[in-house]
Structures are given as C-alpha cells and as structure tokens.
mmCIF file of the C-alpha atoms, coordinates in Angstrom:
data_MODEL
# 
_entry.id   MODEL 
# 
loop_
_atom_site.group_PDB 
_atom_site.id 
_atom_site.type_symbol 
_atom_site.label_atom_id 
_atom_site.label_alt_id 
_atom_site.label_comp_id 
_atom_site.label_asym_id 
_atom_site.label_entity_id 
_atom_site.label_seq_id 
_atom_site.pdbx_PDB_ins_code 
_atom_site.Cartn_x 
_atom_site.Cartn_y 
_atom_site.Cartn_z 
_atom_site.occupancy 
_atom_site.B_iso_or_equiv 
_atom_site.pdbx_formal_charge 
_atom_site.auth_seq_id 
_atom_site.auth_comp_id 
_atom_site.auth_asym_id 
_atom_site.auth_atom_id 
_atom_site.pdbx_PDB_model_num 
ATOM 1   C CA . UNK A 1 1   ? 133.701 139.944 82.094  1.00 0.00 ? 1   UNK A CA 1 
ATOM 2   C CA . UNK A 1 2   ? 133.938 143.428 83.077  1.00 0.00 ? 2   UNK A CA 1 
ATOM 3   C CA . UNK A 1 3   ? 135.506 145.884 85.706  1.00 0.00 ? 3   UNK A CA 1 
ATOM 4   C CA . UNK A 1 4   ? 133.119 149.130 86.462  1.00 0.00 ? 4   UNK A CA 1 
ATOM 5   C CA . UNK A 1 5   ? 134.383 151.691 88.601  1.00 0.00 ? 5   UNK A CA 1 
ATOM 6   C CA . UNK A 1 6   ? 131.965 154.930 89.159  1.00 0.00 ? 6   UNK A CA 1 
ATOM 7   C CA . UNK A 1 7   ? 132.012 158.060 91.218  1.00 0.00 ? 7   UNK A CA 1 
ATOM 8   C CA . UNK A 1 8   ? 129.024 158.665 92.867  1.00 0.00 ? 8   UNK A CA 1 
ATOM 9   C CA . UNK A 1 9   ? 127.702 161.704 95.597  1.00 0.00 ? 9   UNK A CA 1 
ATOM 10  C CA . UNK A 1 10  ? 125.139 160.636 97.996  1.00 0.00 ? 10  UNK A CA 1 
ATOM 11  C CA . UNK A 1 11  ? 122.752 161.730 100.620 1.00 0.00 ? 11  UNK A CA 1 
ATOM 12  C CA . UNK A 1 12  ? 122.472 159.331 103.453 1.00 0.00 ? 12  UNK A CA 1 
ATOM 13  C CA . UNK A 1 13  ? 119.519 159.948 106.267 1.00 0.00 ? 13  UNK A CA 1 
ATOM 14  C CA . UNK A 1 14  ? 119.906 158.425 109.689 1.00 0.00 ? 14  UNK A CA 1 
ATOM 15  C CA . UNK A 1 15  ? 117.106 158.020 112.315 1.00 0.00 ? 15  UNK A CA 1 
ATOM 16  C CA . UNK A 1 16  ? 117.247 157.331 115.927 1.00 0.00 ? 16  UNK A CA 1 
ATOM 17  C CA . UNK A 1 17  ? 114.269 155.200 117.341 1.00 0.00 ? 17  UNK A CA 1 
ATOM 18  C CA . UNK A 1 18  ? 115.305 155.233 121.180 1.00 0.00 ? 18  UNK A CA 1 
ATOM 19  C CA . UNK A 1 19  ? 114.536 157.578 123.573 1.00 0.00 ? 19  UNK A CA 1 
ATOM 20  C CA . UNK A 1 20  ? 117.147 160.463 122.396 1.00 0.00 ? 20  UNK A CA 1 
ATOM 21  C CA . UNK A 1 21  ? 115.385 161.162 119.043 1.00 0.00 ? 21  UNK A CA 1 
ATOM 22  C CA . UNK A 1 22  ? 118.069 162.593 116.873 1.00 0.00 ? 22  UNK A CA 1 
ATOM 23  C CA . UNK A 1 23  ? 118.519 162.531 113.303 1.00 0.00 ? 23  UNK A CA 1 
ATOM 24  C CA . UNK A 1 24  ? 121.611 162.511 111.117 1.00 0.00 ? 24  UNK A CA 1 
ATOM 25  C CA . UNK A 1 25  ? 121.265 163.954 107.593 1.00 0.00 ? 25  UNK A CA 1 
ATOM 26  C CA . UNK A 1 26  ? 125.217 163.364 105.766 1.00 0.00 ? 26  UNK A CA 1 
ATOM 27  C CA . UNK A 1 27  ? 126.816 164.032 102.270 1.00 0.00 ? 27  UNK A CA 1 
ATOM 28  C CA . UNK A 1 28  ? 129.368 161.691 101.172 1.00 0.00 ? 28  UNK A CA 1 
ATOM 29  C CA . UNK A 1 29  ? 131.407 160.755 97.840  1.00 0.00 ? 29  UNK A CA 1 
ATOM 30  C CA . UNK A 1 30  ? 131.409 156.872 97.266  1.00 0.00 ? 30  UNK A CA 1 
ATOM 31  C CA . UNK A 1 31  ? 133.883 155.381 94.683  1.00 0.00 ? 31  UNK A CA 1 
ATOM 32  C CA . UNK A 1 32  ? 132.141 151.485 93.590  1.00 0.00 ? 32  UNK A CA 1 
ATOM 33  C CA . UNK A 1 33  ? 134.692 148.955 91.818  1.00 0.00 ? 33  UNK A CA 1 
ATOM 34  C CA . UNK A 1 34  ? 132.504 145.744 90.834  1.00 0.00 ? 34  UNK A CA 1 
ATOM 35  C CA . UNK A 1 35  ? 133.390 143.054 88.665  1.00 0.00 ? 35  UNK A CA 1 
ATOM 36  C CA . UNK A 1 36  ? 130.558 142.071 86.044  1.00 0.00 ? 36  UNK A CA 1 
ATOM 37  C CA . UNK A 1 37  ? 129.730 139.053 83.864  1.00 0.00 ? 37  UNK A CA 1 
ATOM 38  C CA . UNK A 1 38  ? 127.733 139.705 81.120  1.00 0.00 ? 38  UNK A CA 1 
ATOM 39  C CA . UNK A 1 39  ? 125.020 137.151 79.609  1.00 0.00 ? 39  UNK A CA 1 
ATOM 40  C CA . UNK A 1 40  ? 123.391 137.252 77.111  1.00 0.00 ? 40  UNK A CA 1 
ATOM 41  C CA . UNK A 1 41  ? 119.381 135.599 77.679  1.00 0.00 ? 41  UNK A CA 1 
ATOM 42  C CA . UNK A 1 42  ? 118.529 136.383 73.896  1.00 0.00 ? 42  UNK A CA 1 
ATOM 43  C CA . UNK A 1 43  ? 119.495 138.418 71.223  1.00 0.00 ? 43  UNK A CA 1 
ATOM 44  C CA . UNK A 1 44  ? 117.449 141.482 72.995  1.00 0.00 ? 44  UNK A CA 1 
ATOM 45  C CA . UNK A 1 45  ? 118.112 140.991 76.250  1.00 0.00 ? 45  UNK A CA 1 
ATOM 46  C CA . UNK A 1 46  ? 121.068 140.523 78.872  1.00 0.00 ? 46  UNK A CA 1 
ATOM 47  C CA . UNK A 1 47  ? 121.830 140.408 82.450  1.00 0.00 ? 47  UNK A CA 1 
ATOM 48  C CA . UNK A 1 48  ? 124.807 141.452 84.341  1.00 0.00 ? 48  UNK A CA 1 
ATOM 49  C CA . UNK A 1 49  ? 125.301 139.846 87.564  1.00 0.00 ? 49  UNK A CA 1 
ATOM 50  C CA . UNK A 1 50  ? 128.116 141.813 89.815  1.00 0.00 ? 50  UNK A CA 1 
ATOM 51  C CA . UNK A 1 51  ? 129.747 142.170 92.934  1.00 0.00 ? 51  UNK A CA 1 
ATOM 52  C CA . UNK A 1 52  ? 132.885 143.950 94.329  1.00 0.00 ? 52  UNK A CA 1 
ATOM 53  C CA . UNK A 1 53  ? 134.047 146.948 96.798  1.00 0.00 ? 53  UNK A CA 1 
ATOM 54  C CA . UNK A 1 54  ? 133.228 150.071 97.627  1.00 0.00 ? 54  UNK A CA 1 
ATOM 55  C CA . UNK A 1 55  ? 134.620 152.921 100.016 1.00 0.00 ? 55  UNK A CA 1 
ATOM 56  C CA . UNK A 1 56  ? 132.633 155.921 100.795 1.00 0.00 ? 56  UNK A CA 1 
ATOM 57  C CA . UNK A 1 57  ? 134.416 159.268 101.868 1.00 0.00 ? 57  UNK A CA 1 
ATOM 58  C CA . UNK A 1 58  ? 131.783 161.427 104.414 1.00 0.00 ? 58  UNK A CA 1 
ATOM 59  C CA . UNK A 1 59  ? 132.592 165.497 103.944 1.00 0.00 ? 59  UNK A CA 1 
ATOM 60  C CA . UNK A 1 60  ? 129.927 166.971 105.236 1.00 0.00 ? 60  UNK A CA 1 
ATOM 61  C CA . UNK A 1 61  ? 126.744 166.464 107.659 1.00 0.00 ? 61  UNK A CA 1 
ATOM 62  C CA . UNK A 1 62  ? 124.378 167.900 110.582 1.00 0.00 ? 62  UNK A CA 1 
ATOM 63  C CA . UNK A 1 63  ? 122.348 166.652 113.156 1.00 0.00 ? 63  UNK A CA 1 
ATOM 64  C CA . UNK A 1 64  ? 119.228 167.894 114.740 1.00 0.00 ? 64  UNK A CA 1 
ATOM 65  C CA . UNK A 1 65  ? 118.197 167.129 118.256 1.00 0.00 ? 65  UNK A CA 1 
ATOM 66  C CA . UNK A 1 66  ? 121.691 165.998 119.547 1.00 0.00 ? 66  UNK A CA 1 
ATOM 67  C CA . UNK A 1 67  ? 124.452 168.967 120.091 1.00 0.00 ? 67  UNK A CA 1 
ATOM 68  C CA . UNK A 1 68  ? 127.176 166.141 121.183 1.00 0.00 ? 68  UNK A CA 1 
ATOM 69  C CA . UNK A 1 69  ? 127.115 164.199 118.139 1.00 0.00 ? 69  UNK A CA 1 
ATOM 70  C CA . UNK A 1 70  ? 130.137 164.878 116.099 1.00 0.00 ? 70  UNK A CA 1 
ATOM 71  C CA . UNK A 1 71  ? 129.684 164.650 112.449 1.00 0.00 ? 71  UNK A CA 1 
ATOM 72  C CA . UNK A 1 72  ? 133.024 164.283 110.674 1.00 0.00 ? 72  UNK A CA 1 
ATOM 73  C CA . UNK A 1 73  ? 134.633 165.688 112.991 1.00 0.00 ? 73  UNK A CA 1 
ATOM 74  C CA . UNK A 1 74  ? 137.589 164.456 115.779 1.00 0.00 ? 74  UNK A CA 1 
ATOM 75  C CA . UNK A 1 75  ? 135.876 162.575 118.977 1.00 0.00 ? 75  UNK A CA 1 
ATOM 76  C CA . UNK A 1 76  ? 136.724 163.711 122.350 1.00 0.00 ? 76  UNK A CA 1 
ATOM 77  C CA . UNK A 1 77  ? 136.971 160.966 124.784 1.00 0.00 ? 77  UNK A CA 1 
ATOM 78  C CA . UNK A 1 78  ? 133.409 160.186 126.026 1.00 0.00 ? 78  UNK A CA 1 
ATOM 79  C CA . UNK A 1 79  ? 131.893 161.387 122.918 1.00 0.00 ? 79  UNK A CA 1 
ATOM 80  C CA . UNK A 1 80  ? 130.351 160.269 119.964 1.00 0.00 ? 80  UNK A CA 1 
ATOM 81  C CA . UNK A 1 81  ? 130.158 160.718 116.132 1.00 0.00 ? 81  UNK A CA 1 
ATOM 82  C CA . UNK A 1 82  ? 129.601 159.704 112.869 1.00 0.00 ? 82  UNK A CA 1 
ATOM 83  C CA . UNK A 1 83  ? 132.593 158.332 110.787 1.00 0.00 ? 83  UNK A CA 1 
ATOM 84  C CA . UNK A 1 84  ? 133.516 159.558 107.747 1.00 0.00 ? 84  UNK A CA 1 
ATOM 85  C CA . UNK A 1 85  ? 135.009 156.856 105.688 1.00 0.00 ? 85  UNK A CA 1 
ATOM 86  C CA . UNK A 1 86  ? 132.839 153.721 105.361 1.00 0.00 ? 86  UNK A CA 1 
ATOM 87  C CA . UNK A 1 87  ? 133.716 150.361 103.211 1.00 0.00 ? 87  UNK A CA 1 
ATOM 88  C CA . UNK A 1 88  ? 131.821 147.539 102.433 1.00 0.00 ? 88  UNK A CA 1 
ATOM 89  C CA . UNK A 1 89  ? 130.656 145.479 99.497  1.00 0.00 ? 89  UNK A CA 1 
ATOM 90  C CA . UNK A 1 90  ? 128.030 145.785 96.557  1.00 0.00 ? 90  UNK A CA 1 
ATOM 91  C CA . UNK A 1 91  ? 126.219 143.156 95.165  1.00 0.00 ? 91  UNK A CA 1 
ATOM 92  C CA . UNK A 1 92  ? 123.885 143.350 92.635  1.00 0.00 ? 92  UNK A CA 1 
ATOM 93  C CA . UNK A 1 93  ? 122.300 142.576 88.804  1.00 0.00 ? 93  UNK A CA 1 
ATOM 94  C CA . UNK A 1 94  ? 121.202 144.260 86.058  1.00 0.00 ? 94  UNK A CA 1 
ATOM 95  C CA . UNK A 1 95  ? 119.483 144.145 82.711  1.00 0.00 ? 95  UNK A CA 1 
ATOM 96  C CA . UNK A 1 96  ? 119.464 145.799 79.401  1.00 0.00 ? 96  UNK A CA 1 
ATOM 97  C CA . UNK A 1 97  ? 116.798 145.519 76.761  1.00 0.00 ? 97  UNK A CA 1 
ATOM 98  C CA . UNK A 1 98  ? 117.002 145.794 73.025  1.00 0.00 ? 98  UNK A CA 1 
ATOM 99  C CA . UNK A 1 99  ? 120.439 147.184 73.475  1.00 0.00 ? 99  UNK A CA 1 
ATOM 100 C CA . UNK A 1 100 ? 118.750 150.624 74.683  1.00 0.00 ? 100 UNK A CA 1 
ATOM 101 C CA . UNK A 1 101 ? 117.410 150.924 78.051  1.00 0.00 ? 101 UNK A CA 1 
ATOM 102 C CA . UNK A 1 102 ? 119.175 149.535 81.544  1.00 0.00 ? 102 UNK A CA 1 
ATOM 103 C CA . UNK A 1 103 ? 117.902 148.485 85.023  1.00 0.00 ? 103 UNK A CA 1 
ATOM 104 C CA . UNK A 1 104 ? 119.661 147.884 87.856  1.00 0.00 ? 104 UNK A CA 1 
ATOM 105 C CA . UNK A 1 105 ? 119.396 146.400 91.405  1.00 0.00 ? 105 UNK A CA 1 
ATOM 106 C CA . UNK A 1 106 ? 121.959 146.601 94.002  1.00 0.00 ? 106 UNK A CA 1 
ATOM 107 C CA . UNK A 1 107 ? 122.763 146.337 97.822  1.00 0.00 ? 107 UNK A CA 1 
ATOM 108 C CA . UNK A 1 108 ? 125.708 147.560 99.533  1.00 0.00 ? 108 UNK A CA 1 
ATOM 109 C CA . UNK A 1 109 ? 126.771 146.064 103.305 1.00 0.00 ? 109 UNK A CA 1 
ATOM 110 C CA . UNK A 1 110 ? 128.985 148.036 105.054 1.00 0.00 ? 110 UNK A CA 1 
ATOM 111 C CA . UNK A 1 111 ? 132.072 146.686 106.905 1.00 0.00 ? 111 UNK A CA 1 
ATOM 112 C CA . UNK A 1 112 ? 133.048 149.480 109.600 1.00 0.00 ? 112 UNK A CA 1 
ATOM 113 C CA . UNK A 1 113 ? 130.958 150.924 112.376 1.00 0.00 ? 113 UNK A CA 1 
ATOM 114 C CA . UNK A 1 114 ? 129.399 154.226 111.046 1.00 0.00 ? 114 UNK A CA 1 
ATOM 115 C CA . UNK A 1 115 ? 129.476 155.466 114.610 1.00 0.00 ? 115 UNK A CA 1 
ATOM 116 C CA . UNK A 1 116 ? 132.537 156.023 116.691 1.00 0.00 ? 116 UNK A CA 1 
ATOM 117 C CA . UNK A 1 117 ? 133.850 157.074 120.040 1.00 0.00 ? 117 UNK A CA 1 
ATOM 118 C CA . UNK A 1 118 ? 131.242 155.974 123.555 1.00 0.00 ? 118 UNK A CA 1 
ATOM 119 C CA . UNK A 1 119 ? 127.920 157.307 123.636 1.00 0.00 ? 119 UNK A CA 1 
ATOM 120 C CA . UNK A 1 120 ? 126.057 157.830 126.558 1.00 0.00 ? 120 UNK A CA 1 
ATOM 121 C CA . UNK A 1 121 ? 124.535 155.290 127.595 1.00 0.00 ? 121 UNK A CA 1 
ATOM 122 C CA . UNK A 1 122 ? 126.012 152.477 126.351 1.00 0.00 ? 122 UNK A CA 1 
ATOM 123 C CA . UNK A 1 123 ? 127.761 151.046 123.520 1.00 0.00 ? 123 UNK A CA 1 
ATOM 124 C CA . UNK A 1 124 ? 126.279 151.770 119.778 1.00 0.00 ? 124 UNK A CA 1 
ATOM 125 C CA . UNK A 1 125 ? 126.605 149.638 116.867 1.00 0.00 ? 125 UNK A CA 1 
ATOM 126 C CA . UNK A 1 126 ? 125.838 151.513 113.178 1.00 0.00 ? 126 UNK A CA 1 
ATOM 127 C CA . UNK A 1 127 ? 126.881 149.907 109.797 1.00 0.00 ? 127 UNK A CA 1 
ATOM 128 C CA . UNK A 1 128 ? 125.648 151.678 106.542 1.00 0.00 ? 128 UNK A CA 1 
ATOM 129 C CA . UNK A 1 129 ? 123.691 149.753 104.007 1.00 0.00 ? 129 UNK A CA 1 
ATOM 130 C CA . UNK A 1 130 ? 121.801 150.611 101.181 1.00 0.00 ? 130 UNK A CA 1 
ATOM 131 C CA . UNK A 1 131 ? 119.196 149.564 98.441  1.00 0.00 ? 131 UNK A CA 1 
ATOM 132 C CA . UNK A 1 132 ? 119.657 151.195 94.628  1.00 0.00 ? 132 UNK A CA 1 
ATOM 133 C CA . UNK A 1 133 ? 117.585 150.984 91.792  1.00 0.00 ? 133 UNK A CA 1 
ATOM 134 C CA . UNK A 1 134 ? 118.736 152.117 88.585  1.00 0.00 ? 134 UNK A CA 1 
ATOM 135 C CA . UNK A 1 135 ? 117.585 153.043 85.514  1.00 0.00 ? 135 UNK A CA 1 
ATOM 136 C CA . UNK A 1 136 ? 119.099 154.338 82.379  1.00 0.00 ? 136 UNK A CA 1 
ATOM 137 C CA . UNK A 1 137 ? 119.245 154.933 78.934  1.00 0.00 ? 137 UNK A CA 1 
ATOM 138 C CA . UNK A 1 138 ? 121.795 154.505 75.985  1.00 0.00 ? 138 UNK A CA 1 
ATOM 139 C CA . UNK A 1 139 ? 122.486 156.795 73.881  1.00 0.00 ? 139 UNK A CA 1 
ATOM 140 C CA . UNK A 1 140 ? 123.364 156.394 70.373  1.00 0.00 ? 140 UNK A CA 1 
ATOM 141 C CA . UNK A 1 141 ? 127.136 157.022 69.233  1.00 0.00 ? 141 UNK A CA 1 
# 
C-alpha cells in the first residue's frame, strides 16, 4: 500500500456543439494524490489498482469565436467563464512487467462546474473529465 502524489501540466481542449460554436483551448497545473495497492499476479508481473484526489489549478487559456467568455479571469454579473480551479477524483490501474516497463489507465471525474457566472441563454453545466494512458519505463539504479 502506497501514497503517490505527482505534479503534472496539462492542456485541456473544450468544444461547443450548440449553435454559438466556440472553442476553449486552457493550460492548467494538476497536483494527483492516489492511494495504491500493489499485487503481485506472478513473479514478473503486478498490478496496481488506485484511487484518490486531485485538484487542478487553471493559469492560462483563450477562446476563439466567443469575445465574452472569460477565461481565468473575474465574471461580471451576466457573464460567463471558465473556472480555474477544478477537483475531482482519479481512479485507475496499472501494470508493470518484468520489473521494467509500466502501463497505466486512469479516469478523472470532476466535482465543480468548469463554467461559472450566467451565460446567455440559459444555464450551463461543464465538469472536466479525462481519460490517461500511460506508459513508462524503469530505469536501472
């Protein structure tokens, strides 16, 4: 049993498919802490099953096709914008063979509305989420 915390920067895409057409293209710095159990299957390979928080810190962004949309930045009243702290949770395995090469799956739900203030038109509800793959390779000591 194990406690991995990471730093990670990301690149998150967003894509309207209404009638308004705008896209949101955002930078952020995301800070996992998940809790894993390691088992061993044989003597060459092991899984890691894990789960736990993360929080995600936006600091910069742009959008195209949509000058009201405020990214990262304060919300006047009738406006809208992108948030720029996001938490949620990660869940996810992983597997290492012959003690030298790693893959990972993982999928992170997001708790708080990645969209704030009132858009036009009605009300908007945006939560991040995300699919990883990852692969990797020890290196010896």
């Amino acid at each position: 049993l194990s406690i991995q915390p990471g730093v990670f920067y990301l690149q998150r895409n967003w894509a309207s498919k209404h009638d308004d057409n705008w896209k949101i293209h955002t930078h952020h710095i995301e800070i996992p802490v998940v809790l894993k159990y390691n088992i061993d299957i044989t003597s060459d390979i092991a899984i890691d099953p894990h789960v736990g928080p993360y929080f995600g810190f936006g600091f910069a962004g742009k959008c195209k096709d949509d000058k009201d949309l405020k990214i990262f930045k304060k919300v006047e009243k009738g406006g809208m914008g992108y948030a720029n702290f996001d938490m949620g949770i990660q869940v996810g395995v992983g597997a290492t063979f012959f003690e030298t090469a790693y893959v990972g799956f993982d999928y992170q739900f997001g708790f708080r509305d990645a969209i704030v203030g009132e858009p036009k038109g009605g009300n908007v509800t945006a939560h991040n989420s995300m699919f990883m793959i990852t692969f990797g390779v020890y290196l010896p000591e």
